[in-house]
mmCIF file of C-alpha atoms in Angstrom:
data_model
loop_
_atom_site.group_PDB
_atom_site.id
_atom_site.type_symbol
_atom_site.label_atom_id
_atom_site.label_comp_id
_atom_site.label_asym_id
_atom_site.label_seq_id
_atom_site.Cartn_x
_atom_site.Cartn_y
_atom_site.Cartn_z
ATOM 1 C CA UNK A 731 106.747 -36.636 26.869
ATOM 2 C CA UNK A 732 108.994 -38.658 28.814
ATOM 3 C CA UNK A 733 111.309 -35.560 30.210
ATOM 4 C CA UNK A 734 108.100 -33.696 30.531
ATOM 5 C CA UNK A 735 106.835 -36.152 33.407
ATOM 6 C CA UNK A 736 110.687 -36.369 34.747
ATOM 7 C CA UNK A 737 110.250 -32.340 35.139
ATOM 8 C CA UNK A 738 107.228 -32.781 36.929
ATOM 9 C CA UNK A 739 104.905 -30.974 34.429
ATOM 10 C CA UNK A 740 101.565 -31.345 34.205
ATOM 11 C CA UNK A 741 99.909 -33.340 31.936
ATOM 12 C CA UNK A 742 98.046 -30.171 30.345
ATOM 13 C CA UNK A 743 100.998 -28.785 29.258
ATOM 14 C CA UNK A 744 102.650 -31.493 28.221
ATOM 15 C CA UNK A 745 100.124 -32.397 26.046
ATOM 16 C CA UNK A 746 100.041 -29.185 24.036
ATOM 17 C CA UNK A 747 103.793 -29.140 23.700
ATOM 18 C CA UNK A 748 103.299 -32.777 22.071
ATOM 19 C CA UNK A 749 100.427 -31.649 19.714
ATOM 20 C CA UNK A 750 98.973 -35.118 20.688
ATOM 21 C CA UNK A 751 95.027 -35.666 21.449
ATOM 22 C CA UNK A 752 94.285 -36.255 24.906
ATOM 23 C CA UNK A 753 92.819 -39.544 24.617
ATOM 24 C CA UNK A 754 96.657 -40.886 23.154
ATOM 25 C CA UNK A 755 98.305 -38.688 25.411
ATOM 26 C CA UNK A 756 97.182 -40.992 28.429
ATOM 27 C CA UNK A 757 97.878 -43.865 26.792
ATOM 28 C CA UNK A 758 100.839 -43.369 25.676
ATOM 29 C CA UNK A 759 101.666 -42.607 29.393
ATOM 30 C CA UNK A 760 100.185 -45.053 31.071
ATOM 31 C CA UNK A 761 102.005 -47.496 28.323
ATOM 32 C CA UNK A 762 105.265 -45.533 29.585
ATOM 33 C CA UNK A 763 104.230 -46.335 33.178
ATOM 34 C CA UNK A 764 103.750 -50.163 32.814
ATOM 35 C CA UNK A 765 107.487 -50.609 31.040
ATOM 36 C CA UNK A 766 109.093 -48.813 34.148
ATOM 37 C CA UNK A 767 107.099 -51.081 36.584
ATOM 38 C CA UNK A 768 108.004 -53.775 34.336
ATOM 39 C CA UNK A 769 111.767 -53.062 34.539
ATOM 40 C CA UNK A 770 111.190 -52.612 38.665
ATOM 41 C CA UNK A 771 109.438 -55.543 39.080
ATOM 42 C CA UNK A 772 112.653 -57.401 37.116
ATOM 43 C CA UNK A 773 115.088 -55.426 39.169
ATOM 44 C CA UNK A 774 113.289 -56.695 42.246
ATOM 45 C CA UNK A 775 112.630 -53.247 43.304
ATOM 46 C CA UNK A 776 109.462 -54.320 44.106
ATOM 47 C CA UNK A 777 107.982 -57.289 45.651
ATOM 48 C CA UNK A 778 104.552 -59.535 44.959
ATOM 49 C CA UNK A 779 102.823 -57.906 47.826
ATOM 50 C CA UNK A 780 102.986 -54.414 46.636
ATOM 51 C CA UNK A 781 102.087 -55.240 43.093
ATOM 52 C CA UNK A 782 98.818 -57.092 44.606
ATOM 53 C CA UNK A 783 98.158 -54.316 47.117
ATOM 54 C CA UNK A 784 98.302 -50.878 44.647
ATOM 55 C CA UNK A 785 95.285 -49.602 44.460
ATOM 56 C CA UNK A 786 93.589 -49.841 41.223
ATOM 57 C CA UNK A 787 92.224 -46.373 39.881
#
């Protein structure tokens, strides 16, 4: 999954490649998503105000 979203494939076919339902799929990613913020937001990479200001979805 992982070097599937570093490729810049869509989710579609990374899903089928992964056998995984769709449902898990997301949430697997957006799990994947939060750990790399995480690890930005202790590299400082990114500050308070952007956190606060990302739109929520």
């Amino acid at each position: 999954m992982i070097d599937g979203i570093k490729k810049g494939r869509c989710d579609v076919a990374i899903i089928h490649d992964v056998h995984w339902e769709k449902n898990a799929y997301y949430d697997k990613k957006r799990k994947f998503i939060e750990k790399v913020y995480k690890c930005c937001i202790k590299l400082q990479l990114v500050d308070y105000e952007e956190i606060i200001n990302e739109e929520i979805v």
